[in-house]
CSV table of C-alpha atoms in Angstrom, one decimal:
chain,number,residue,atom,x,y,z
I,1,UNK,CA,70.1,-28.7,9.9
I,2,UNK,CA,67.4,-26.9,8.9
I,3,UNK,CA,64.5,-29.2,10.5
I,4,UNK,CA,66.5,-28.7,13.6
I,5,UNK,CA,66.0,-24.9,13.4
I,6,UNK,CA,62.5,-25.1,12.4
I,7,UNK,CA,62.3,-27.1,15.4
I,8,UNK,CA,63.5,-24.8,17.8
I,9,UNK,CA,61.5,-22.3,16.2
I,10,UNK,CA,58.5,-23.8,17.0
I,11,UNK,CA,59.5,-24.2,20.6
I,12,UNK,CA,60.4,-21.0,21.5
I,13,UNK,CA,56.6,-19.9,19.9
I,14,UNK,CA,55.0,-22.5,22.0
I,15,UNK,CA,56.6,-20.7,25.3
I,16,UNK,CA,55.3,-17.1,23.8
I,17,UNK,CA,52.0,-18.9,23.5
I,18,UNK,CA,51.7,-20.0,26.7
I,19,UNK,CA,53.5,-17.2,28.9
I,20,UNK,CA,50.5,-14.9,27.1
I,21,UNK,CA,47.7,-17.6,28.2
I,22,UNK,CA,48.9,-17.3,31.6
I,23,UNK,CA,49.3,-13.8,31.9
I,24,UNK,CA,45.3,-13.3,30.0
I,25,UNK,CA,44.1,-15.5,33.1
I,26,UNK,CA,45.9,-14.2,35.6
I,27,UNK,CA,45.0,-10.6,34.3
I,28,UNK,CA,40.7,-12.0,34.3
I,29,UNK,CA,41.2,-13.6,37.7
I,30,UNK,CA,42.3,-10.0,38.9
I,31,UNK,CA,39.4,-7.9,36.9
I,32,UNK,CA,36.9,-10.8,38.3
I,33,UNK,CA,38.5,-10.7,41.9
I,34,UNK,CA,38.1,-6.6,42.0
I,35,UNK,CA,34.7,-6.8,40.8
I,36,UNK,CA,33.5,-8.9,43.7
I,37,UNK,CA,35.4,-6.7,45.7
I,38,UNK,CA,33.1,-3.8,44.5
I,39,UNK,CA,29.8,-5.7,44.6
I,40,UNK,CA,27.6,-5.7,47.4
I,41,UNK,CA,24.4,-7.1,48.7
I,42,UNK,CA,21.2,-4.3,49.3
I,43,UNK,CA,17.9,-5.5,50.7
I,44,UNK,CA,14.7,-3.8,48.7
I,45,UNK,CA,11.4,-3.9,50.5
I,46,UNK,CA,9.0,-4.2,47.6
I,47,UNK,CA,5.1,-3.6,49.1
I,48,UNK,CA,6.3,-5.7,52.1
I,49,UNK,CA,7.8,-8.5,49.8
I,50,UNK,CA,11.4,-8.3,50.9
I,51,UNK,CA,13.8,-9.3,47.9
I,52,UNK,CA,18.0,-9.5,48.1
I,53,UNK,CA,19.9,-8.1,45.2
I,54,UNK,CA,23.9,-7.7,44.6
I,55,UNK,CA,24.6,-4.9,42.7
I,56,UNK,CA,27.8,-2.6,41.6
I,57,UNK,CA,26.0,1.1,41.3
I,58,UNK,CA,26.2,3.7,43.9
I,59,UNK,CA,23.3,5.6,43.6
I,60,UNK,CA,19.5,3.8,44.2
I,61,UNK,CA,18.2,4.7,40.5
I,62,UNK,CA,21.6,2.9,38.9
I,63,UNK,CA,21.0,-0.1,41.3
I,64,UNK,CA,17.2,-0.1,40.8
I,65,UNK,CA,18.0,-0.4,37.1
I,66,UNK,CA,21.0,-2.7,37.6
I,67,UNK,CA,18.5,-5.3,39.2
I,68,UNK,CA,16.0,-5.0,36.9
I,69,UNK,CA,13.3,-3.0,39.4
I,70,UNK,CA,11.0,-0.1,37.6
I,71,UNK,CA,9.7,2.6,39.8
I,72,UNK,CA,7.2,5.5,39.0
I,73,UNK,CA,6.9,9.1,39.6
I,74,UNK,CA,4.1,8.3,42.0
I,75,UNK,CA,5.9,5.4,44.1
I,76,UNK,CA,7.7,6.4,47.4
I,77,UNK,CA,11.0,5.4,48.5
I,78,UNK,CA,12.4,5.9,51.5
I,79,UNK,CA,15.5,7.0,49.7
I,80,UNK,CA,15.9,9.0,47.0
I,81,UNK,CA,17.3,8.0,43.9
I,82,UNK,CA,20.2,9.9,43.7
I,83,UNK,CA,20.8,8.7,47.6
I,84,UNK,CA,24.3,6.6,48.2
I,85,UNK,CA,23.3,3.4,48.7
I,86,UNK,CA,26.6,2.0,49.8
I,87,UNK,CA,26.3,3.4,53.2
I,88,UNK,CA,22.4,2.5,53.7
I,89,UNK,CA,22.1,-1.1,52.0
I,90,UNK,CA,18.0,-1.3,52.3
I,91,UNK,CA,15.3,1.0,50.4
I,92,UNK,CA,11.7,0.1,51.2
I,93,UNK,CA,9.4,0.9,48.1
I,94,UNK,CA,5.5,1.6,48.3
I,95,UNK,CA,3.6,1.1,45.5
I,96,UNK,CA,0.9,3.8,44.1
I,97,UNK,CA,-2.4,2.4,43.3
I,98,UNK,CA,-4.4,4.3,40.7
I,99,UNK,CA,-7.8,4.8,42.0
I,100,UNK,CA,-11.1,7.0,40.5
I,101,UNK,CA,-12.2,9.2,42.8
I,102,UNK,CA,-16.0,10.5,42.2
I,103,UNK,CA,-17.6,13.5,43.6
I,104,UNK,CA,-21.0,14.1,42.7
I,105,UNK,CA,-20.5,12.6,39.4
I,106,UNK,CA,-17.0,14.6,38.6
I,107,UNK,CA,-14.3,11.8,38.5
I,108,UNK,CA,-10.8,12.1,38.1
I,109,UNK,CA,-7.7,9.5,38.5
I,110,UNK,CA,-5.4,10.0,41.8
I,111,UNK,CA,-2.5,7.7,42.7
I,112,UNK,CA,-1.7,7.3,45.9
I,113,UNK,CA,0.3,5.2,48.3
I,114,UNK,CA,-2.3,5.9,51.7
I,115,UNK,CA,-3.4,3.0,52.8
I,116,UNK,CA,-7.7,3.8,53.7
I,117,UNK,CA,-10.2,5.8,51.9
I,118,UNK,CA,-10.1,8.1,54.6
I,119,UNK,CA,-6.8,9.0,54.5
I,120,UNK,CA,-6.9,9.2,50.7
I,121,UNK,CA,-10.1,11.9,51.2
I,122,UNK,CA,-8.0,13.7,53.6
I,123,UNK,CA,-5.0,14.3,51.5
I,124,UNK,CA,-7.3,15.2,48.5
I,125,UNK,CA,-9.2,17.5,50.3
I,126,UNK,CA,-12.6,16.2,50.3
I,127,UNK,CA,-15.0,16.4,53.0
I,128,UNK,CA,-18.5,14.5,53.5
I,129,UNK,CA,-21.2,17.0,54.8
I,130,UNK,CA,-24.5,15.4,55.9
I,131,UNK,CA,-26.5,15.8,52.7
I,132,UNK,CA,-24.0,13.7,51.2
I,133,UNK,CA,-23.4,9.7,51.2
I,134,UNK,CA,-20.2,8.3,51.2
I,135,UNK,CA,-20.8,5.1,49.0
I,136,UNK,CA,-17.1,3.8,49.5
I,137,UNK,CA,-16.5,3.1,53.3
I,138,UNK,CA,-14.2,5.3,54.9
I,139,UNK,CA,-12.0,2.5,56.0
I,140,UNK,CA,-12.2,0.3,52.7
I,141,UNK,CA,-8.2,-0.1,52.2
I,142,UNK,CA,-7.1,1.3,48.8
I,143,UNK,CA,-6.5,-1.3,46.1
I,144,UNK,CA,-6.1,-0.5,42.3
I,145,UNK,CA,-9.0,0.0,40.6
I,146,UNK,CA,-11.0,1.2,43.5
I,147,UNK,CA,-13.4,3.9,43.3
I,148,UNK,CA,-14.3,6.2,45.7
I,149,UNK,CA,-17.8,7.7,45.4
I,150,UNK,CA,-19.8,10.2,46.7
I,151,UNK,CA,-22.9,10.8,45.8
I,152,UNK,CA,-26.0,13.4,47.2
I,153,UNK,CA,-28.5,12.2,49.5
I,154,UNK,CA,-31.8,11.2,47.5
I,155,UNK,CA,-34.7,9.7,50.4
I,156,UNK,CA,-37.5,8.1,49.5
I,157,UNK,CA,-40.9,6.6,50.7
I,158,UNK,CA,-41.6,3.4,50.6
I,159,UNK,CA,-44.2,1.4,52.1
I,160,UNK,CA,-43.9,-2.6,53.3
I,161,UNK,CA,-46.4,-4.6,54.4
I,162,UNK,CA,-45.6,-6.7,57.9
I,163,UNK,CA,-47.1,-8.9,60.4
I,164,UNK,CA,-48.2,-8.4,63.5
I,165,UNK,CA,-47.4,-11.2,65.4
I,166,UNK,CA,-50.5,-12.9,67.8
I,167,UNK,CA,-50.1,-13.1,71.5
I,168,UNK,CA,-51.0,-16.6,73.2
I,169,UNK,CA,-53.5,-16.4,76.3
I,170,UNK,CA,-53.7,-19.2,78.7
I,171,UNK,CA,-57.3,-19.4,80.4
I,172,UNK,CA,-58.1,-21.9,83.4
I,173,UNK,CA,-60.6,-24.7,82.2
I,174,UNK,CA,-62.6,-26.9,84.6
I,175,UNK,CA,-63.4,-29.3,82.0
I,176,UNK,CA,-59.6,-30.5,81.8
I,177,UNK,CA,-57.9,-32.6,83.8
I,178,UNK,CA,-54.2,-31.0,85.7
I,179,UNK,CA,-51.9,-31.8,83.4
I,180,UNK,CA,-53.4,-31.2,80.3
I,181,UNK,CA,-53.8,-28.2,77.5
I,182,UNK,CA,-56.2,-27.7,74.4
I,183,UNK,CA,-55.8,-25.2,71.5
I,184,UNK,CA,-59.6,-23.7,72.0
I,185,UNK,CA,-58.5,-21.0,69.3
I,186,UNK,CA,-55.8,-21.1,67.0
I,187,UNK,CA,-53.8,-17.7,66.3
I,188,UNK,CA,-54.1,-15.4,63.3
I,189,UNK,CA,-51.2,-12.5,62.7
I,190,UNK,CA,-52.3,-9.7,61.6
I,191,UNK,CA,-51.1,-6.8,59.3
I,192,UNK,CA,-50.1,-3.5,59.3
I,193,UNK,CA,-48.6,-1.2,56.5
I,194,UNK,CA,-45.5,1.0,57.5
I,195,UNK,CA,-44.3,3.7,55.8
I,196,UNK,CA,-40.2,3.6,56.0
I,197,UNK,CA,-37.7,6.5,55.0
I,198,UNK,CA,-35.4,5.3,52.8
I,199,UNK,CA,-31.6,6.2,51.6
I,200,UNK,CA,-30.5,3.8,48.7
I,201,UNK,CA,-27.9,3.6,45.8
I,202,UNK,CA,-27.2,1.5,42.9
I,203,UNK,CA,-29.9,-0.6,45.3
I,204,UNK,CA,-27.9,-0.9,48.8
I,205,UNK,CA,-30.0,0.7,51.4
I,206,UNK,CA,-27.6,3.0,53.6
I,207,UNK,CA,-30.5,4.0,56.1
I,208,UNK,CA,-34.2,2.9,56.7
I,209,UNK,CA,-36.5,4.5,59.2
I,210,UNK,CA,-40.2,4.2,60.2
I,211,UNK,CA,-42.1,7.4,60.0
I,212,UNK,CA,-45.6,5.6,60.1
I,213,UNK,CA,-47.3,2.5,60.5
I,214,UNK,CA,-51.4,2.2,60.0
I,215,UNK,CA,-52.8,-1.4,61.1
I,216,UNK,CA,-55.2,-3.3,58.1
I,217,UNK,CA,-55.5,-6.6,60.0
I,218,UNK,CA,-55.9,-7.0,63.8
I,219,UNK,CA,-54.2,-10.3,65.3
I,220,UNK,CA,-56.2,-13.1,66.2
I,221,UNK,CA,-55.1,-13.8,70.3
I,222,UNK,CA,-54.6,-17.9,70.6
I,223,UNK,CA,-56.2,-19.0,73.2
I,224,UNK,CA,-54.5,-22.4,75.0
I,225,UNK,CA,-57.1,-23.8,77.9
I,226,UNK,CA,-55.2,-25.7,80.9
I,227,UNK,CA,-56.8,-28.6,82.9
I,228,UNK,CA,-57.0,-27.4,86.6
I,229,UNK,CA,-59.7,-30.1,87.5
I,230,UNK,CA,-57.3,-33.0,89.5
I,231,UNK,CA,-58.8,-36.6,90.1
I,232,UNK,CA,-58.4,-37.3,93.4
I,233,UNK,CA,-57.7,-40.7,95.2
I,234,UNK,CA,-60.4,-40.5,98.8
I,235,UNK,CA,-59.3,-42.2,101.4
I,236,UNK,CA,-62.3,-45.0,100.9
I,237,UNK,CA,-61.3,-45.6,97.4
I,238,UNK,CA,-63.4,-43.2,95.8
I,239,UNK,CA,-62.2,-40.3,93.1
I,240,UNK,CA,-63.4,-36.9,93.4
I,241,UNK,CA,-62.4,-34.5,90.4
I,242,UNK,CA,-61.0,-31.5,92.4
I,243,UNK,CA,-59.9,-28.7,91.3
I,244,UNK,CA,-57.4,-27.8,94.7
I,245,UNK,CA,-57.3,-29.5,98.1
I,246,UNK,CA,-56.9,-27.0,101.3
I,247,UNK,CA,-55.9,-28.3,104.6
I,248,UNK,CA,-58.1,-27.3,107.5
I,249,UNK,CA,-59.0,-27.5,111.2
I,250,UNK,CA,-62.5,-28.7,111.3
I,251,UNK,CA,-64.6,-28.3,114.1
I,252,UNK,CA,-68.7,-29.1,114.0
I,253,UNK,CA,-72.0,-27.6,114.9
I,254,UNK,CA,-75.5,-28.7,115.1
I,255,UNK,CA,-77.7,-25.3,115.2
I,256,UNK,CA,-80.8,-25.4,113.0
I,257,UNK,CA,-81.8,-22.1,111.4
I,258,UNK,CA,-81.2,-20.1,108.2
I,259,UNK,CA,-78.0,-19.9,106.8
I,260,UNK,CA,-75.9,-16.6,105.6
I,261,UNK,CA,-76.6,-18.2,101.6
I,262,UNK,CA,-80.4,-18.6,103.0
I,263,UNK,CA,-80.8,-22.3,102.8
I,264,UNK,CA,-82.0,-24.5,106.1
I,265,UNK,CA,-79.2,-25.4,107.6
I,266,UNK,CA,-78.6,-29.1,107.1
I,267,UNK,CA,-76.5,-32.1,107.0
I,268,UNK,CA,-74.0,-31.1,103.8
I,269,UNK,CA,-73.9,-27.3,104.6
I,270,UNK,CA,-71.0,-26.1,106.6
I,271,UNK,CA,-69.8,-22.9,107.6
I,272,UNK,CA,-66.8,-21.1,106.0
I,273,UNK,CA,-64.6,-18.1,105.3
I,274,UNK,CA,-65.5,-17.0,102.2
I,275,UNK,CA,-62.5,-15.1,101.5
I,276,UNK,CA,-60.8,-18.7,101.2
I,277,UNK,CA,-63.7,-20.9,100.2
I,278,UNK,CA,-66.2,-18.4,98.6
I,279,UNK,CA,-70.2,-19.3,99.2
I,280,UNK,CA,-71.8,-21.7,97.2
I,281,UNK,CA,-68.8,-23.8,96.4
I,282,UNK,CA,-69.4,-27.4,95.8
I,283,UNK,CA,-66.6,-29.5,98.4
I,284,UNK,CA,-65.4,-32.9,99.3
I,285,UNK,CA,-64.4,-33.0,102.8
I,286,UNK,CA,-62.6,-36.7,104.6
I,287,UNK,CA,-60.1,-36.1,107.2
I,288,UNK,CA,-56.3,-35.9,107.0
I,289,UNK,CA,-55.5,-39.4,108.5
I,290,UNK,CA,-58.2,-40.9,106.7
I,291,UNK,CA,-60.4,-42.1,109.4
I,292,UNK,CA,-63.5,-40.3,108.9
I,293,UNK,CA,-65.2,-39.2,105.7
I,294,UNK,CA,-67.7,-36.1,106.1
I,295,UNK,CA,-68.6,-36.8,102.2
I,296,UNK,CA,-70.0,-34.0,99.5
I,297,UNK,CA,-71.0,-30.7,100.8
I,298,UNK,CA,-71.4,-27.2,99.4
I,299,UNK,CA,-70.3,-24.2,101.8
I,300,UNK,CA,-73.5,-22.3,102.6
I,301,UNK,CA,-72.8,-20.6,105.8
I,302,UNK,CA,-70.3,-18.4,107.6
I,303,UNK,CA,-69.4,-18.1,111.1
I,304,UNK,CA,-67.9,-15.5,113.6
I,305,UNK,CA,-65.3,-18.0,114.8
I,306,UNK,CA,-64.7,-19.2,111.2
I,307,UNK,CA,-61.9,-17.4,110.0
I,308,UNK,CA,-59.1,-18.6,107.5
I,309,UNK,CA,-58.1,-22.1,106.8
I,310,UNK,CA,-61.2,-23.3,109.2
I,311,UNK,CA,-64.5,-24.8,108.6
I,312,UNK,CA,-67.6,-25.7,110.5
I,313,UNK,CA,-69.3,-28.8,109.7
I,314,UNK,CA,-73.2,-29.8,110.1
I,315,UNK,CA,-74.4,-32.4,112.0
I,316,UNK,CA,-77.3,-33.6,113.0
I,317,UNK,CA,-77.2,-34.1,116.9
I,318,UNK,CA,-74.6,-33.1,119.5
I,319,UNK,CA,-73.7,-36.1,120.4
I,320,UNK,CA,-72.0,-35.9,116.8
I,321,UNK,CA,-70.6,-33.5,117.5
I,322,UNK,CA,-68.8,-33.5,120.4
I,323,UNK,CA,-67.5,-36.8,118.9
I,324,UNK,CA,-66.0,-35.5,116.1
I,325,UNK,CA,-64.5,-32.6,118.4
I,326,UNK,CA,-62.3,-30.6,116.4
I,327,UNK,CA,-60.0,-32.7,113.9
I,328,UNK,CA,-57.5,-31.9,110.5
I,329,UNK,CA,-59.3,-32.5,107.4
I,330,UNK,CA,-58.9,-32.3,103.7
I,331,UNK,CA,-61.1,-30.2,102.0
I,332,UNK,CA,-61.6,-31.1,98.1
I,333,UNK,CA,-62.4,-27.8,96.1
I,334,UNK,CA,-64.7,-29.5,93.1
I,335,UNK,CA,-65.0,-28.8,89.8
């Protein structure tokens, strides 16, 4: 009898024991299901980097703290930290860089969340005036640790020695063949000594201008000779170093008598213009189809009729030259 008690004693604890198990869960699964009711997601824009965090606070400062982001007095929010958050879900955050600012050797720390030097100078305050050198660009972008500096304006003199560079002059020789160069002189630079103006710091030069320049050392001018002297193929097999060949309607004469250069005239003198063939120049002269071959000459003599690409040519009768007549020739300009 009394193991059957016992027994049912037992039993009815058992159902206390598990009525309160069921009633602990079902009491978490409620606490658990109205705390993800009151959680939410916010977006935080952290310097750009974009980060998702769920969080049960209200204002920004509880839910900054809730997931684990520290702000300082100097950072800017788009919110402020007492703000609701509930209704706006997204804070974007800039961070303030500490920088040194140095103004004619005074420095003090700013931080600041502008992005260029420019705009940091602005908001402090500072201008540049023209005796002074802004040593940090004005558009450097702000990073911590930077330094802005400006100093005063501290020119100098210094002189640099340079080169003058040699020109190259190209002179006709008749002892070359067409075609064909020599170095007669080689080129020397020369020197000069020129006095710059000069804005450094910390050894960066910031401006440089000439004020002065005194030559020490003329150039040297290199002088390249040409070949204007061509060898020339006559129509009887011959060559005849020329240095141009001018086509001209040839016609003949066969006066004796003093010439305008004051020789005799004579077989190997002819007459010419000597705006195109000047006096005294030694020729070649064949004509143009080949045919007949006048040989070496020199032009000695001018005539009235002789003007332009024409040319008289000596002979020694007339019957010579009515037989040559008036024909095309090549005249050979020698060397």
């Amino acid at each position: 009898m009394k193991k059957i008690i016992g027994f049912l004693k037992s039993c009815f604890s058992l159902k206390a024991s598990i009525t309160g198990c069921i009633a602990l869960c079902l009491a978490v699964s409620a606490i658990s299901l109205m705390l993800t009711f009151l959680r939410y997601e916010i977006t935080i824009s952290d310097d750009g980097e974009v980060k998702q965090a769920f969080v049960y606070s209200k204002t920004v400062e509880d839910a900054f703290k809730e997931a684990g982001i520290n702000v300082s007095e100097f950072d800017e929010l788009s919110l402020d930290l007492n703000a609701n958050l509930r209704s706006v879900k997204k804070i974007d955050i800039k961070r303030a860089r500490e920088i040194t600012l140095s103004v004619n050797g005074e420095e003090k720390k700013v931080h600041t969340v502008l992005p260029t030097v420019a705009e940091v100078l602005l908001k402090e305050g500072v201008s540049v005036d023209e005796g002074s050198l802004l040593v940090t660009p004005s558009d450097t972008p702000v990073t911590d640790g930077l330094k802005i500096e400006i100093v005063p304006k501290v020119y100098e003199e210094v002189v640099e020695c340079e080169a003058i560079p040699f020109d190259t002059v190209k002179r006709a020789s008749y002892n070359l063949n067409k075609g064909t160069t020599r170095v007669s002189r080689p080129g020397v630079d020369g020197e000069k000594a020129v006095t710059y103006r000069v804005l450094k710091h910390n050894g960066v030069v910031y401006e440089k201008e000439a004020i002065s320049e005194k030559v020490t050392k003329k150039p040297q001018e290199k002088i390249v000779e040409y070949g204007v002297v061509a060898s020339v193929q006559t129509s009887r097999g011959g060559e005849v170093r020329a240095k141009r060949v001018i086509d001209c309607k040839a016609t003949a004469y066969c006066l004796k008598g003093r010439t305008a250069s004051g020789v005799q005239s004579q077989r190997g003198v002819v007459a010419v213009d000597p705006r195109v063939i000047p006096l005294g120049t030694r020729l070649y002269i064949e004509t143009a189809d080949g045919r007949y071959t006048y040989g070496y000459a020199v032009a000695g003599d001018t005539g009235g009729s002789i003007k332009g690409n024409r040319i008289d040519l000596y002979m020694d009768t007339r019957n010579e030259c009515l037989s040559f007549g008036v024909r095309n020739v090549k005249v050979y300009i020698l060397e």
